[in-house]
Amino acid sequence: MQPTRIAVIGAGLMGHGIAQAFAMAGYAVGIYEPDPERRGAIRDQVRANLRLVGADECVADRIAVHGGLADAVAHASVVIEAVPEDLDLKRRLFVEIEAAAPRSALLASNTSAIPITSIMSVLKDRRRAMGTHWWNPPHLVPLVEVVQGEETGAEEIAAMMALLCSIGKTPVHVRKDVPGFIGNRLQHAMWREAIALVQSGVCDAETVDTVVKASFGRRLAVLGPLENADLVGTDLTLQVHRTILPDLDGTPGPLPLLEDLVRAGHLGMKSGRGFREWNAESARTVREALARHLAQTF
């Protein structure tokens, strides 16, 4: 692929890491962030990420920081939106992006769950619009789900897949635009059952996490769920399903335990309590252990 200028919209949890991933691969990157305080911290955040994994901190200097959206996208060949999960906000931004970016630029949303077709319905040229769902932390996790909207062109999907391969990512093509795509549907199906086990008194949250980390979680990096089903045999898988599936939680919406935690302000690490108790040190330990593990693994 020819040298490409990347624009990232939003410098929050995901945006600065996406910008870092392209900068580490040598691409010219511009990032738009309207909040002055967050804008001023972008390069320091990237340097901290690089320092944690022993990478060259000079990579941060390759990222141009913009306070105006039009300036960030004016010469971009790829624009990736990474703002909060707010459909109206994303739609408003893509109207601005389409007006300011080159007509040939690929336009992508990093939404975790909102259907791409819904976000991109406001665009005049929906052929070049798609989803690129990165995983946190995006500069370390290899997977990017490239989501095809109802009107996304095949050539545009192929170009995005090639670009992501060029920076060492593992792109997969999501051919049907369903909420949550592939990874989050799988992840949140497990989370629902994990919350249900705690809610019903089968075990506490720490036990759920221990069971996953000390058992099948160890295998998942090399043995996917359907590979595992083939390994043990589809006949055994069928027998187990007949026993377990009727008893799994099938609540169609969020479970009451989760609703109660959010209502009480127990929002996880950022508030000091969620399903488990956290302080600044314990939260930092988990984040740093995760970064080191991912850097060593991938």
GROMACS .gro file of N, CA, C and O in nm, residues 5 12 38 48 57 68 70 73 81 83 93 101 109 120 157-158 160 169 202 206 247 251-253 258-259 270 289:
model
  112
    5ARG      N    1  -0.162   0.885   0.500
    5ARG     CA    2  -0.177   0.977   0.612
    5ARG      C    3  -0.304   0.939   0.687
    5ARG      O    4  -0.411   0.930   0.627
   12GLY      N    5  -0.928   0.968   2.339
   12GLY     CA    6  -0.959   0.903   2.465
   12GLY      C    7  -0.892   0.768   2.480
   12GLY      O    8  -0.782   0.744   2.428
   38ARG      N    9  -0.709   1.721   2.751
   38ARG     CA   10  -0.679   1.589   2.695
   38ARG      C   11  -0.584   1.601   2.576
   38ARG      O   12  -0.496   1.517   2.557
   48ALA      N   13   0.422   0.715   2.768
   48ALA     CA   14   0.407   0.622   2.880
   48ALA      C   15   0.381   0.480   2.830
   48ALA      O   16   0.437   0.382   2.883
   57GLU      N   17   1.050   0.607   2.262
   57GLU     CA   18   0.953   0.712   2.295
   57GLU      C   19   0.944   0.821   2.187
   57GLU      O   20   0.849   0.899   2.186
   68GLY      N   21  -0.867   2.132   1.569
   68GLY     CA   22  -0.974   2.149   1.471
   68GLY      C   23  -0.989   2.025   1.386
   68GLY      O   24  -0.889   1.971   1.336
   70ALA      N   25  -1.127   1.982   1.086
   70ALA     CA   26  -1.095   2.001   0.944
   70ALA      C   27  -0.945   1.994   0.920
   70ALA      O   28  -0.899   1.937   0.819
   73VAL      N   29  -0.823   1.618   0.920
   73VAL     CA   30  -0.864   1.527   0.813
   73VAL      C   31  -0.837   1.581   0.673
   73VAL      O   32  -0.856   1.508   0.574
   81GLU      N   33  -1.272   0.725   1.337
   81GLU     CA   34  -1.341   0.790   1.447
   81GLU      C   35  -1.335   0.702   1.572
   81GLU      O   36  -1.362   0.581   1.565
   83VAL      N   37  -1.466   0.811   1.915
   83VAL     CA   38  -1.531   0.890   2.020
   83VAL      C   39  -1.627   0.800   2.097
   83VAL      O   40  -1.647   0.684   2.061
   93LEU      N   41  -2.035   1.390   1.361
   93LEU     CA   42  -1.894   1.397   1.326
   93LEU      C   43  -1.870   1.349   1.184
   93LEU      O   44  -1.790   1.409   1.109
  101ALA      N   45  -1.277   1.597   0.454
  101ALA     CA   46  -1.173   1.502   0.411
  101ALA      C   47  -1.173   1.484   0.260
  101ALA      O   48  -1.273   1.513   0.193
  109SER      N   49  -1.539   0.382   1.162
  109SER     CA   50  -1.577   0.404   1.301
  109SER      C   51  -1.523   0.291   1.387
  109SER      O   52  -1.528   0.174   1.348
  120MET      N   53  -2.335   0.533   0.952
  120MET     CA   54  -2.295   0.591   0.824
  120MET      C   55  -2.412   0.630   0.735
  120MET      O   56  -2.393   0.677   0.622
  157ILE      N   57  -1.300  -0.236   0.150
  157ILE     CA   58  -1.272  -0.332   0.258
  157ILE      C   59  -1.131  -0.390   0.240
  157ILE      O   60  -1.053  -0.399   0.334
  158ALA      N   61  -1.100  -0.429   0.117
  158ALA     CA   62  -0.968  -0.489   0.089
  158ALA      C   63  -0.856  -0.391   0.119
  158ALA      O   64  -0.751  -0.428   0.172
  160MET      N   65  -0.858  -0.143   0.339
  160MET     CA   66  -0.843  -0.129   0.484
  160MET      C   67  -0.774  -0.252   0.543
  160MET      O   68  -0.687  -0.240   0.631
  169LYS      N   69  -0.124  -0.575   1.231
  169LYS     CA   70  -0.249  -0.615   1.293
  169LYS      C   71  -0.305  -0.742   1.227
  169LYS      O   72  -0.261  -0.782   1.119
  202VAL      N   73  -2.392  -1.847   4.321
  202VAL     CA   74  -2.309  -1.965   4.294
  202VAL      C   75  -2.165  -1.943   4.341
  202VAL      O   76  -2.099  -2.033   4.392
  206GLU      N   77  -1.452  -1.272   4.243
  206GLU     CA   78  -1.312  -1.316   4.238
  206GLU      C   79  -1.302  -1.460   4.191
  206GLU      O   80  -1.212  -1.496   4.114
  247ASP      N   81  -2.994  -2.436   3.123
  247ASP     CA   82  -2.980  -2.375   3.255
  247ASP      C   83  -2.903  -2.244   3.252
  247ASP      O   84  -2.892  -2.176   3.354
  251THR      N   85  -3.148  -1.389   3.014
  251THR     CA   86  -3.210  -1.257   3.033
  251THR      C   87  -3.187  -1.170   2.909
  251THR      O   88  -3.072  -1.155   2.866
  252PRO      N   89  -3.293  -1.114   2.850
  252PRO     CA   90  -3.276  -1.038   2.727
  252PRO      C   91  -3.213  -0.901   2.742
  252PRO      O   92  -3.166  -0.842   2.645
  253GLY      N   93  -3.209  -0.849   2.865
  253GLY     CA   94  -3.147  -0.718   2.890
  253GLY      C   95  -3.040  -0.731   2.997
  253GLY      O   96  -3.009  -0.841   3.042
  258LEU      N   97  -2.588  -0.577   3.762
  258LEU     CA   98  -2.514  -0.475   3.688
  258LEU      C   99  -2.584  -0.340   3.695
  258LEU      O  100  -2.521  -0.235   3.717
  259GLU      N  101  -2.715  -0.340   3.677
  259GLU     CA  102  -2.793  -0.217   3.686
  259GLU      C  103  -2.776  -0.152   3.824
  259GLU      O  104  -2.759  -0.030   3.836
  270LYS      N  105  -1.239   0.295   3.796
  270LYS     CA  106  -1.238   0.443   3.800
  270LYS      C  107  -1.308   0.500   3.923
  270LYS      O  108  -1.286   0.615   3.959
  289ALA      N  109   0.031  -0.515   3.434
  289ALA     CA  110   0.048  -0.658   3.408
  289ALA      C  111  -0.012  -0.696   3.274
  289ALA      O  112   0.045  -0.776   3.199
   0.00000   0.00000   0.00000
